[in-house]
């Protein structure tokens, strides 16, 4: 009788989200890298509201480890806290959208 036992190492965040400043109308990109693929329940949030993949919000994943969120054509009201969750792992960063001043 051969028992094969292995413990799946818990994934960790290798590289978390970084605070990002952009101007109105630009795109803001956030990237979070995990130590290995297969983490369930991956979700992005902006100020507590879940984000979904659409033409303004692009959510992508590369090799199951590099998770990217791009917010296109941002407005001032998009400023807030971006949060990435993957199972028990959480990384957050601030998004600051700056208006363009016409007063020079």
PDB file of N, CA and C in Angstrom:
ATOM      1  N   UNK A   1       0.861  -1.182   0.000  1.00  0.00           N
ATOM      2  CA  UNK A   1       0.000   0.000   0.000  1.00  0.00           C
ATOM      3  C   UNK A   1       0.905   1.243   0.000  1.00  0.00           C
ATOM      4  N   UNK A   2       0.738   2.061  -1.015  1.00  0.00           N
ATOM      5  CA  UNK A   2       1.565   3.260  -1.139  1.00  0.00           C
ATOM      6  C   UNK A   2       0.676   4.486  -0.967  1.00  0.00           C
ATOM      7  N   UNK A   3       1.002   5.288   0.008  1.00  0.00           N
ATOM      8  CA  UNK A   3       0.235   6.516   0.224  1.00  0.00           C
ATOM      9  C   UNK A   3       1.049   7.703  -0.281  1.00  0.00           C
ATOM     10  N   UNK A   4       0.460   8.414  -1.209  1.00  0.00           N
ATOM     11  CA  UNK A   4       1.144   9.601  -1.713  1.00  0.00           C
ATOM     12  C   UNK A   4       0.564  10.821  -1.006  1.00  0.00           C
ATOM     13  N   UNK A   5       1.402  11.465  -0.244  1.00  0.00           N
ATOM     14  CA  UNK A   5       0.951  12.655   0.471  1.00  0.00           C
ATOM     15  C   UNK A   5       1.767  13.848   0.004  1.00  0.00           C
ATOM     16  N   UNK A   6       1.073  14.870  -0.341  1.00  0.00           N
ATOM     17  CA  UNK A   6       1.795  16.106  -0.634  1.00  0.00           C
ATOM     18  C   UNK A   6       0.954  17.245  -0.094  1.00  0.00           C
ATOM     19  N   UNK A   7       1.617  18.258   0.362  1.00  0.00           N
ATOM     20  CA  UNK A   7       0.885  19.423   0.845  1.00  0.00           C
ATOM     21  C   UNK A   7       1.042  20.516  -0.196  1.00  0.00           C
ATOM     22  N   UNK A   8      -0.069  21.032  -0.587  1.00  0.00           N
ATOM     23  CA  UNK A   8      -0.026  22.103  -1.582  1.00  0.00           C
ATOM     24  C   UNK A   8       0.415  23.378  -0.870  1.00  0.00           C
ATOM     25  N   UNK A   9       1.521  23.912  -1.333  1.00  0.00           N
ATOM     26  CA  UNK A   9       2.008  25.150  -0.741  1.00  0.00           C
ATOM     27  C   UNK A   9       1.002  26.255  -0.985  1.00  0.00           C
ATOM     28  N   UNK A  10       0.742  27.026   0.042  1.00  0.00           N
ATOM     29  CA  UNK A  10      -0.172  28.151  -0.136  1.00  0.00           C
ATOM     30  C   UNK A  10       0.511  29.213  -1.000  1.00  0.00           C
ATOM     31  N   UNK A  11      -0.233  29.746  -1.939  1.00  0.00           N
ATOM     32  CA  UNK A  11       0.313  30.811  -2.778  1.00  0.00           C
ATOM     33  C   UNK A  11       0.529  32.063  -1.925  1.00  0.00           C
ATOM     34  N   UNK A  12       1.514  32.833  -2.314  1.00  0.00           N
ATOM     35  CA  UNK A  12       1.766  34.113  -1.652  1.00  0.00           C
ATOM     36  C   UNK A  12       1.847  35.197  -2.723  1.00  0.00           C
ATOM     37  N   UNK A  13       1.694  36.430  -2.295  1.00  0.00           N
ATOM     38  CA  UNK A  13       1.817  37.552  -3.225  1.00  0.00           C
ATOM     39  C   UNK A  13       3.305  37.879  -3.381  1.00  0.00           C
ATOM     40  N   UNK A  14       3.805  37.718  -4.600  1.00  0.00           N
ATOM     41  CA  UNK A  14       5.211  37.996  -4.894  1.00  0.00           C
ATOM     42  C   UNK A  14       5.409  39.496  -5.089  1.00  0.00           C
ATOM     43  N   UNK A  15       4.471  40.098  -5.803  1.00  0.00           N
ATOM     44  CA  UNK A  15       4.546  41.526  -6.089  1.00  0.00           C
ATOM     45  C   UNK A  15       3.136  42.098  -6.001  1.00  0.00           C
ATOM     46  N   UNK A  16       2.923  43.002  -5.061  1.00  0.00           N
ATOM     47  CA  UNK A  16       1.581  43.535  -4.826  1.00  0.00           C
ATOM     48  C   UNK A  16       1.265  44.763  -5.668  1.00  0.00           C
ATOM     49  N   UNK A  17       0.082  45.286  -5.448  1.00  0.00           N
ATOM     50  CA  UNK A  17      -0.365  46.472  -6.184  1.00  0.00           C
ATOM     51  C   UNK A  17       0.438  47.692  -5.749  1.00  0.00           C
ATOM     52  N   UNK A  18       0.627  48.628  -6.682  1.00  0.00           N
ATOM     53  CA  UNK A  18       1.346  49.868  -6.401  1.00  0.00           C
ATOM     54  C   UNK A  18       0.392  51.051  -6.548  1.00  0.00           C
ATOM     55  N   UNK A  19       0.551  52.055  -5.665  1.00  0.00           N
ATOM     56  CA  UNK A  19      -0.238  53.282  -5.795  1.00  0.00           C
ATOM     57  C   UNK A  19       0.019  53.897  -7.167  1.00  0.00           C
ATOM     58  N   UNK A  20      -1.054  54.388  -7.797  1.00  0.00           N
ATOM     59  CA  UNK A  20      -0.958  54.889  -9.165  1.00  0.00           C
ATOM     60  C   UNK A  20      -1.655  56.242  -9.285  1.00  0.00           C
ATOM     61  N   UNK A  21      -0.965  57.200  -9.906  1.00  0.00           N
ATOM     62  CA  UNK A  21      -1.545  58.519 -10.205  1.00  0.00           C
ATOM     63  C   UNK A  21      -1.644  58.666 -11.713  1.00  0.00           C
ATOM     64  N   UNK A  22      -2.826  59.035 -12.194  1.00  0.00           N
ATOM     65  CA  UNK A  22      -3.021  59.281 -13.629  1.00  0.00           C
ATOM     66  C   UNK A  22      -3.891  60.521 -13.808  1.00  0.00           C
ATOM     67  N   UNK A  23      -3.903  61.035 -15.023  1.00  0.00           N
ATOM     68  CA  UNK A  23      -4.774  62.166 -15.340  1.00  0.00           C
ATOM     69  C   UNK A  23      -6.101  61.668 -15.904  1.00  0.00           C
ATOM     70  N   UNK A  24      -7.116  62.508 -15.790  1.00  0.00           N
ATOM     71  CA  UNK A  24      -8.435  62.204 -16.360  1.00  0.00           C
ATOM     72  C   UNK A  24      -8.274  61.782 -17.823  1.00  0.00           C
ATOM     73  N   UNK A  25      -8.968  60.722 -18.216  1.00  0.00           N
ATOM     74  CA  UNK A  25      -8.944  60.266 -19.605  1.00  0.00           C
ATOM     75  C   UNK A  25      -7.861  59.247 -19.905  1.00  0.00           C
ATOM     76  N   UNK A  26      -6.910  59.085 -18.976  1.00  0.00           N
ATOM     77  CA  UNK A  26      -5.847  58.099 -19.179  1.00  0.00           C
ATOM     78  C   UNK A  26      -6.300  56.728 -18.678  1.00  0.00           C
ATOM     79  N   UNK A  27      -5.410  55.748 -18.830  1.00  0.00           N
ATOM     80  CA  UNK A  27      -5.658  54.409 -18.302  1.00  0.00           C
ATOM     81  C   UNK A  27      -4.791  54.192 -17.069  1.00  0.00           C
ATOM     82  N   UNK A  28      -5.331  53.444 -16.111  1.00  0.00           N
ATOM     83  CA  UNK A  28      -4.577  53.074 -14.910  1.00  0.00           C
ATOM     84  C   UNK A  28      -4.472  51.559 -14.877  1.00  0.00           C
ATOM     85  N   UNK A  29      -3.252  51.050 -14.693  1.00  0.00           N
ATOM     86  CA  UNK A  29      -3.042  49.599 -14.680  1.00  0.00           C
ATOM     87  C   UNK A  29      -2.463  49.161 -13.345  1.00  0.00           C
ATOM     88  N   UNK A  30      -3.052  48.112 -12.796  1.00  0.00           N
ATOM     89  CA  UNK A  30      -2.590  47.519 -11.538  1.00  0.00           C
ATOM     90  C   UNK A  30      -2.251  46.063 -11.800  1.00  0.00           C
ATOM     91  N   UNK A  31      -1.123  45.607 -11.254  1.00  0.00           N
ATOM     92  CA  UNK A  31      -0.679  44.225 -11.462  1.00  0.00           C
ATOM     93  C   UNK A  31      -0.330  43.594 -10.127  1.00  0.00           C
ATOM     94  N   UNK A  32      -0.765  42.349  -9.952  1.00  0.00           N
ATOM     95  CA  UNK A  32      -0.425  41.590  -8.756  1.00  0.00           C
ATOM     96  C   UNK A  32       0.105  40.231  -9.212  1.00  0.00           C
ATOM     97  N   UNK A  33       1.279  39.858  -8.710  1.00  0.00           N
ATOM     98  CA  UNK A  33       1.871  38.582  -9.100  1.00  0.00           C
ATOM     99  C   UNK A  33       1.833  37.608  -7.926  1.00  0.00           C
ATOM    100  N   UNK A  34       1.313  36.404  -8.198  1.00  0.00           N
ATOM    101  CA  UNK A  34       1.247  35.353  -7.185  1.00  0.00           C
ATOM    102  C   UNK A  34       2.382  34.354  -7.391  1.00  0.00           C
ATOM    103  N   UNK A  35       2.723  33.628  -6.340  1.00  0.00           N
ATOM    104  CA  UNK A  35       3.846  32.693  -6.409  1.00  0.00           C
ATOM    105  C   UNK A  35       3.557  31.487  -7.307  1.00  0.00           C
ATOM    106  N   UNK A  36       2.297  31.069  -7.389  1.00  0.00           N
ATOM    107  CA  UNK A  36       1.945  30.010  -8.325  1.00  0.00           C
ATOM    108  C   UNK A  36       0.466  30.043  -8.678  1.00  0.00           C
ATOM    109  N   UNK A  37       0.089  29.387  -9.785  1.00  0.00           N
ATOM    110  CA  UNK A  37      -1.283  29.448 -10.280  1.00  0.00           C
ATOM    111  C   UNK A  37      -2.231  28.588  -9.453  1.00  0.00           C
ATOM    112  N   UNK A  38      -3.508  28.667  -9.799  1.00  0.00           N
ATOM    113  CA  UNK A  38      -4.497  27.785  -9.208  1.00  0.00           C
ATOM    114  C   UNK A  38      -5.249  28.375  -8.034  1.00  0.00           C
ATOM    115  N   UNK A  39      -4.994  29.636  -7.700  1.00  0.00           N
ATOM    116  CA  UNK A  39      -5.718  30.249  -6.588  1.00  0.00           C
ATOM    117  C   UNK A  39      -7.150  30.530  -7.049  1.00  0.00           C
ATOM    118  N   UNK A  40      -8.104  30.112  -6.239  1.00  0.00           N
ATOM    119  CA  UNK A  40      -9.518  30.281  -6.584  1.00  0.00           C
ATOM    120  C   UNK A  40     -10.051  31.617  -6.074  1.00  0.00           C
ATOM    121  N   UNK A  41     -11.221  31.977  -6.581  1.00  0.00           N
ATOM    122  CA  UNK A  41     -11.935  33.176  -6.112  1.00  0.00           C
ATOM    123  C   UNK A  41     -11.118  34.452  -6.265  1.00  0.00           C
ATOM    124  N   UNK A  42     -10.636  34.682  -7.487  1.00  0.00           N
ATOM    125  CA  UNK A  42      -9.903  35.922  -7.766  1.00  0.00           C
ATOM    126  C   UNK A  42     -10.918  37.025  -8.067  1.00  0.00           C
ATOM    127  N   UNK A  43     -10.752  38.183  -7.432  1.00  0.00           N
ATOM    128  CA  UNK A  43     -11.701  39.280  -7.608  1.00  0.00           C
ATOM    129  C   UNK A  43     -10.985  40.615  -7.444  1.00  0.00           C
ATOM    130  N   UNK A  44     -11.390  41.583  -8.256  1.00  0.00           N
ATOM    131  CA  UNK A  44     -10.894  42.959  -8.150  1.00  0.00           C
ATOM    132  C   UNK A  44     -12.018  43.832  -7.615  1.00  0.00           C
ATOM    133  N   UNK A  45     -11.651  44.843  -6.819  1.00  0.00           N
ATOM    134  CA  UNK A  45     -12.629  45.762  -6.232  1.00  0.00           C
ATOM    135  C   UNK A  45     -12.120  47.202  -6.374  1.00  0.00           C
ATOM    136  N   UNK A  46     -13.055  48.127  -6.474  1.00  0.00           N
ATOM    137  CA  UNK A  46     -12.729  49.557  -6.396  1.00  0.00           C
ATOM    138  C   UNK A  46     -13.625  50.153  -5.327  1.00  0.00           C
ATOM    139  N   UNK A  47     -13.009  50.610  -4.244  1.00  0.00           N
ATOM    140  CA  UNK A  47     -13.748  51.163  -3.101  1.00  0.00           C
ATOM    141  C   UNK A  47     -14.881  50.251  -2.644  1.00  0.00           C
ATOM    142  N   UNK A  48     -14.608  48.948  -2.565  1.00  0.00           N
ATOM    143  CA  UNK A  48     -15.594  48.018  -2.033  1.00  0.00           C
ATOM    144  C   UNK A  48     -16.597  47.491  -3.038  1.00  0.00           C
ATOM    145  N   UNK A  49     -16.560  48.005  -4.273  1.00  0.00           N
ATOM    146  CA  UNK A  49     -17.472  47.505  -5.318  1.00  0.00           C
ATOM    147  C   UNK A  49     -16.726  46.530  -6.219  1.00  0.00           C
ATOM    148  N   UNK A  50     -17.299  45.338  -6.456  1.00  0.00           N
ATOM    149  CA  UNK A  50     -16.607  44.380  -7.322  1.00  0.00           C
ATOM    150  C   UNK A  50     -16.524  44.884  -8.760  1.00  0.00           C
ATOM    151  N   UNK A  51     -15.398  44.620  -9.419  1.00  0.00           N
ATOM    152  CA  UNK A  51     -15.207  45.034 -10.815  1.00  0.00           C
ATOM    153  C   UNK A  51     -15.397  43.827 -11.732  1.00  0.00           C
ATOM    154  N   UNK A  52     -15.943  44.081 -12.906  1.00  0.00           N
ATOM    155  CA  UNK A  52     -16.173  43.019 -13.883  1.00  0.00           C
ATOM    156  C   UNK A  52     -15.552  43.413 -15.216  1.00  0.00           C
ATOM    157  N   UNK A  53     -15.150  42.409 -15.976  1.00  0.00           N
ATOM    158  CA  UNK A  53     -14.492  42.639 -17.261  1.00  0.00           C
ATOM    159  C   UNK A  53     -15.477  43.261 -18.250  1.00  0.00           C
ATOM    160  N   UNK A  54     -15.161  44.456 -18.756  1.00  0.00           N
ATOM    161  CA  UNK A  54     -15.987  45.092 -19.790  1.00  0.00           C
ATOM    162  C   UNK A  54     -15.105  46.068 -20.567  1.00  0.00           C
ATOM    163  N   UNK A  55     -15.701  46.935 -21.373  1.00  0.00           N
ATOM    164  CA  UNK A  55     -14.876  47.795 -22.226  1.00  0.00           C
ATOM    165  C   UNK A  55     -14.121  48.870 -21.444  1.00  0.00           C
ATOM    166  N   UNK A  56     -14.564  49.189 -20.244  1.00  0.00           N
ATOM    167  CA  UNK A  56     -13.880  50.192 -19.428  1.00  0.00           C
ATOM    168  C   UNK A  56     -12.906  49.525 -18.456  1.00  0.00           C
ATOM    169  N   UNK A  57     -13.275  48.347 -17.993  1.00  0.00           N
ATOM    170  CA  UNK A  57     -12.485  47.620 -16.997  1.00  0.00           C
ATOM    171  C   UNK A  57     -11.952  46.340 -17.628  1.00  0.00           C
ATOM    172  N   UNK A  58     -10.643  46.289 -17.854  1.00  0.00           N
ATOM    173  CA  UNK A  58     -10.046  45.088 -18.460  1.00  0.00           C
ATOM    174  C   UNK A  58      -9.345  44.280 -17.380  1.00  0.00           C
ATOM    175  N   UNK A  59      -9.806  43.033 -17.217  1.00  0.00           N
ATOM    176  CA  UNK A  59      -9.221  42.138 -16.227  1.00  0.00           C
ATOM    177  C   UNK A  59      -8.574  40.985 -16.982  1.00  0.00           C
ATOM    178  N   UNK A  60      -7.279  40.750 -16.715  1.00  0.00           N
ATOM    179  CA  UNK A  60      -6.610  39.657 -17.414  1.00  0.00           C
ATOM    180  C   UNK A  60      -5.727  38.877 -16.454  1.00  0.00           C
ATOM    181  N   UNK A  61      -5.324  37.699 -16.925  1.00  0.00           N
ATOM    182  CA  UNK A  61      -4.520  36.790 -16.112  1.00  0.00           C
ATOM    183  C   UNK A  61      -3.524  36.129 -17.046  1.00  0.00           C
ATOM    184  N   UNK A  62      -2.265  36.073 -16.612  1.00  0.00           N
ATOM    185  CA  UNK A  62      -1.232  35.446 -17.430  1.00  0.00           C
ATOM    186  C   UNK A  62      -0.609  34.310 -16.625  1.00  0.00           C
ATOM    187  N   UNK A  63      -0.646  33.102 -17.180  1.00  0.00           N
ATOM    188  CA  UNK A  63      -0.088  31.903 -16.532  1.00  0.00           C
ATOM    189  C   UNK A  63      -0.710  31.626 -15.165  1.00  0.00           C
ATOM    190  N   UNK A  64      -1.871  32.211 -14.884  1.00  0.00           N
ATOM    191  CA  UNK A  64      -2.512  31.994 -13.600  1.00  0.00           C
ATOM    192  C   UNK A  64      -1.819  32.675 -12.442  1.00  0.00           C
ATOM    193  N   UNK A  65      -0.735  33.402 -12.723  1.00  0.00           N
ATOM    194  CA  UNK A  65       0.040  34.014 -11.640  1.00  0.00           C
ATOM    195  C   UNK A  65       0.077  35.538 -11.698  1.00  0.00           C
ATOM    196  N   UNK A  66       0.043  36.092 -12.915  1.00  0.00           N
ATOM    197  CA  UNK A  66       0.108  37.549 -13.051  1.00  0.00           C
ATOM    198  C   UNK A  66      -1.294  38.058 -13.387  1.00  0.00           C
ATOM    199  N   UNK A  67      -1.857  38.785 -12.438  1.00  0.00           N
ATOM    200  CA  UNK A  67      -3.224  39.289 -12.582  1.00  0.00           C
ATOM    201  C   UNK A  67      -3.154  40.792 -12.816  1.00  0.00           C
ATOM    202  N   UNK A  68      -3.848  41.244 -13.867  1.00  0.00           N
ATOM    203  CA  UNK A  68      -3.776  42.654 -14.244  1.00  0.00           C
ATOM    204  C   UNK A  68      -5.167  43.257 -14.366  1.00  0.00           C
ATOM    205  N   UNK A  69      -5.303  44.465 -13.851  1.00  0.00           N
ATOM    206  CA  UNK A  69      -6.527  45.249 -13.973  1.00  0.00           C
ATOM    207  C   UNK A  69      -6.162  46.545 -14.677  1.00  0.00           C
ATOM    208  N   UNK A  70      -6.865  46.873 -15.762  1.00  0.00           N
ATOM    209  CA  UNK A  70      -6.683  48.163 -16.422  1.00  0.00           C
ATOM    210  C   UNK A  70      -8.017  48.890 -16.438  1.00  0.00           C
ATOM    211  N   UNK A  71      -8.023  50.087 -15.884  1.00  0.00           N
ATOM    212  CA  UNK A  71      -9.203  50.951 -15.911  1.00  0.00           C
ATOM    213  C   UNK A  71      -8.964  51.976 -17.004  1.00  0.00           C
ATOM    214  N   UNK A  72      -9.825  51.943 -18.030  1.00  0.00           N
ATOM    215  CA  UNK A  72      -9.647  52.836 -19.179  1.00  0.00           C
ATOM    216  C   UNK A  72     -10.451  54.114 -19.021  1.00  0.00           C
ATOM    217  N   UNK A  73      -9.937  55.196 -19.600  1.00  0.00           N
ATOM    218  CA  UNK A  73     -10.650  56.476 -19.658  1.00  0.00           C
ATOM    219  C   UNK A  73     -11.163  56.885 -18.278  1.00  0.00           C
ATOM    220  N   UNK A  74     -10.250  56.933 -17.301  1.00  0.00           N
ATOM    221  CA  UNK A  74     -10.659  57.202 -15.924  1.00  0.00           C
ATOM    222  C   UNK A  74     -11.163  58.633 -15.740  1.00  0.00           C
ATOM    223  N   UNK A  75     -12.031  58.800 -14.753  1.00  0.00           N
ATOM    224  CA  UNK A  75     -12.577  60.105 -14.384  1.00  0.00           C
ATOM    225  C   UNK A  75     -12.214  60.370 -12.925  1.00  0.00           C
ATOM    226  N   UNK A  76     -12.389  61.594 -12.482  1.00  0.00           N
ATOM    227  CA  UNK A  76     -12.036  61.951 -11.102  1.00  0.00           C
ATOM    228  C   UNK A  76     -12.720  61.045 -10.080  1.00  0.00           C
ATOM    229  N   UNK A  77     -13.979  60.676 -10.362  1.00  0.00           N
ATOM    230  CA  UNK A  77     -14.723  59.853  -9.389  1.00  0.00           C
ATOM    231  C   UNK A  77     -14.202  58.415  -9.297  1.00  0.00           C
ATOM    232  N   UNK A  78     -13.257  58.042 -10.183  1.00  0.00           N
ATOM    233  CA  UNK A  78     -12.656  56.707 -10.102  1.00  0.00           C
ATOM    234  C   UNK A  78     -11.558  56.633  -9.041  1.00  0.00           C
ATOM    235  N   UNK A  79     -11.152  57.784  -8.518  1.00  0.00           N
ATOM    236  CA  UNK A  79     -10.131  57.790  -7.455  1.00  0.00           C
ATOM    237  C   UNK A  79     -10.631  56.965  -6.281  1.00  0.00           C
ATOM    238  N   UNK A  80      -9.728  56.173  -5.703  1.00  0.00           N
ATOM    239  CA  UNK A  80     -10.123  55.370  -4.552  1.00  0.00           C
ATOM    240  C   UNK A  80      -9.137  54.249  -4.321  1.00  0.00           C
ATOM    241  N   UNK A  81      -9.586  53.242  -3.595  1.00  0.00           N
ATOM    242  CA  UNK A  81      -8.727  52.111  -3.261  1.00  0.00           C
ATOM    243  C   UNK A  81      -9.045  50.919  -4.147  1.00  0.00           C
ATOM    244  N   UNK A  82      -8.046  50.449  -4.872  1.00  0.00           N
ATOM    245  CA  UNK A  82      -8.177  49.248  -5.694  1.00  0.00           C
ATOM    246  C   UNK A  82      -7.691  48.069  -4.850  1.00  0.00           C
ATOM    247  N   UNK A  83      -8.500  47.005  -4.815  1.00  0.00           N
ATOM    248  CA  UNK A  83      -8.146  45.830  -4.022  1.00  0.00           C
ATOM    249  C   UNK A  83      -8.193  44.584  -4.895  1.00  0.00           C
ATOM    250  N   UNK A  84      -7.160  43.760  -4.756  1.00  0.00           N
ATOM    251  CA  UNK A  84      -7.093  42.468  -5.441  1.00  0.00           C
ATOM    252  C   UNK A  84      -7.204  41.386  -4.374  1.00  0.00           C
ATOM    253  N   UNK A  85      -8.121  40.439  -4.602  1.00  0.00           N
ATOM    254  CA  UNK A  85      -8.261  39.317  -3.679  1.00  0.00           C
ATOM    255  C   UNK A  85      -8.121  38.027  -4.453  1.00  0.00           C
ATOM    256  N   UNK A  86      -7.334  37.112  -3.895  1.00  0.00           N
ATOM    257  CA  UNK A  86      -7.194  35.773  -4.467  1.00  0.00           C
ATOM    258  C   UNK A  86      -7.251  34.807  -3.291  1.00  0.00           C
ATOM    259  N   UNK A  87      -8.416  34.202  -3.080  1.00  0.00           N
ATOM    260  CA  UNK A  87      -8.591  33.364  -1.905  1.00  0.00           C
ATOM    261  C   UNK A  87      -8.371  34.209  -0.663  1.00  0.00           C
ATOM    262  N   UNK A  88      -7.457  33.798   0.226  1.00  0.00           N
ATOM    263  CA  UNK A  88      -7.213  34.556   1.456  1.00  0.00           C
ATOM    264  C   UNK A  88      -6.250  35.733   1.264  1.00  0.00           C
ATOM    265  N   UNK A  89      -5.663  35.853   0.076  1.00  0.00           N
ATOM    266  CA  UNK A  89      -4.652  36.889  -0.161  1.00  0.00           C
ATOM    267  C   UNK A  89      -5.313  38.202  -0.575  1.00  0.00           C
ATOM    268  N   UNK A  90      -4.787  39.297  -0.055  1.00  0.00           N
ATOM    269  CA  UNK A  90      -5.334  40.619  -0.391  1.00  0.00           C
ATOM    270  C   UNK A  90      -4.185  41.600  -0.603  1.00  0.00           C
ATOM    271  N   UNK A  91      -4.288  42.385  -1.677  1.00  0.00           N
ATOM    272  CA  UNK A  91      -3.354  43.485  -1.904  1.00  0.00           C
ATOM    273  C   UNK A  91      -4.170  44.706  -2.302  1.00  0.00           C
ATOM    274  N   UNK A  92      -3.824  45.866  -1.773  1.00  0.00           N
ATOM    275  CA  UNK A  92      -4.560  47.097  -2.084  1.00  0.00           C
ATOM    276  C   UNK A  92      -3.599  48.218  -2.450  1.00  0.00           C
ATOM    277  N   UNK A  93      -4.100  49.168  -3.219  1.00  0.00           N
ATOM    278  CA  UNK A  93      -3.325  50.358  -3.569  1.00  0.00           C
ATOM    279  C   UNK A  93      -4.292  51.493  -3.867  1.00  0.00           C
ATOM    280  N   UNK A  94      -3.771  52.693  -3.809  1.00  0.00           N
ATOM    281  CA  UNK A  94      -4.592  53.885  -4.072  1.00  0.00           C
ATOM    282  C   UNK A  94      -4.508  54.276  -5.549  1.00  0.00           C
ATOM    283  N   UNK A  95      -5.657  54.659  -6.088  1.00  0.00           N
ATOM    284  CA  UNK A  95      -5.719  55.256  -7.423  1.00  0.00           C
ATOM    285  C   UNK A  95      -6.085  56.720  -7.241  1.00  0.00           C
ATOM    286  N   UNK A  96      -5.228  57.597  -7.764  1.00  0.00           N
ATOM    287  CA  UNK A  96      -5.519  59.031  -7.721  1.00  0.00           C
ATOM    288  C   UNK A  96      -5.651  59.518  -9.151  1.00  0.00           C
ATOM    289  N   UNK A  97      -6.857  60.001  -9.488  1.00  0.00           N
ATOM    290  CA  UNK A  97      -7.091  60.555 -10.826  1.00  0.00           C
ATOM    291  C   UNK A  97      -7.049  62.072 -10.700  1.00  0.00           C
ATOM    292  N   UNK A  98      -6.111  62.673 -11.432  1.00  0.00           N
ATOM    293  CA  UNK A  98      -5.915  64.112 -11.347  1.00  0.00           C
ATOM    294  C   UNK A  98      -6.603  64.815 -12.509  1.00  0.00           C
ATOM    295  N   UNK A  99      -7.309  65.879 -12.190  1.00  0.00           N
ATOM    296  CA  UNK A  99      -7.929  66.681 -13.233  1.00  0.00           C
ATOM    297  C   UNK A  99      -6.878  67.525 -13.923  1.00  0.00           C
ATOM    298  N   UNK A 100      -7.190  67.941 -15.123  1.00  0.00           N
ATOM    299  CA  UNK A 100      -6.250  68.790 -15.865  1.00  0.00           C
ATOM    300  C   UNK A 100      -6.666  70.232 -15.659  1.00  0.00           C
ATOM    301  N   UNK A 101      -5.779  71.007 -15.061  1.00  0.00           N
ATOM    302  CA  UNK A 101      -6.086  72.395 -14.772  1.00  0.00           C
ATOM    303  C   UNK A 101      -5.863  73.257 -16.018  1.00  0.00           C
ATOM    304  N   UNK A 102      -6.832  74.096 -16.303  1.00  0.00           N
ATOM    305  CA  UNK A 102      -6.701  74.998 -17.448  1.00  0.00           C
ATOM    306  C   UNK A 102      -6.002  76.296 -17.027  1.00  0.00           C
ATOM    307  N   UNK A 103      -5.799  76.461 -15.723  1.00  0.00           N
ATOM    308  CA  UNK A 103      -5.128  77.657 -15.218  1.00  0.00           C
ATOM    309  C   UNK A 103      -3.635  77.384 -15.124  1.00  0.00           C
ATOM    310  N   UNK A 104      -2.871  78.020 -15.964  1.00  0.00           N
ATOM    311  CA  UNK A 104      -1.403  77.803 -15.960  1.00  0.00           C
ATOM    312  C   UNK A 104      -0.750  78.961 -15.234  1.00  0.00           C
TER     313      UNK A 104
END
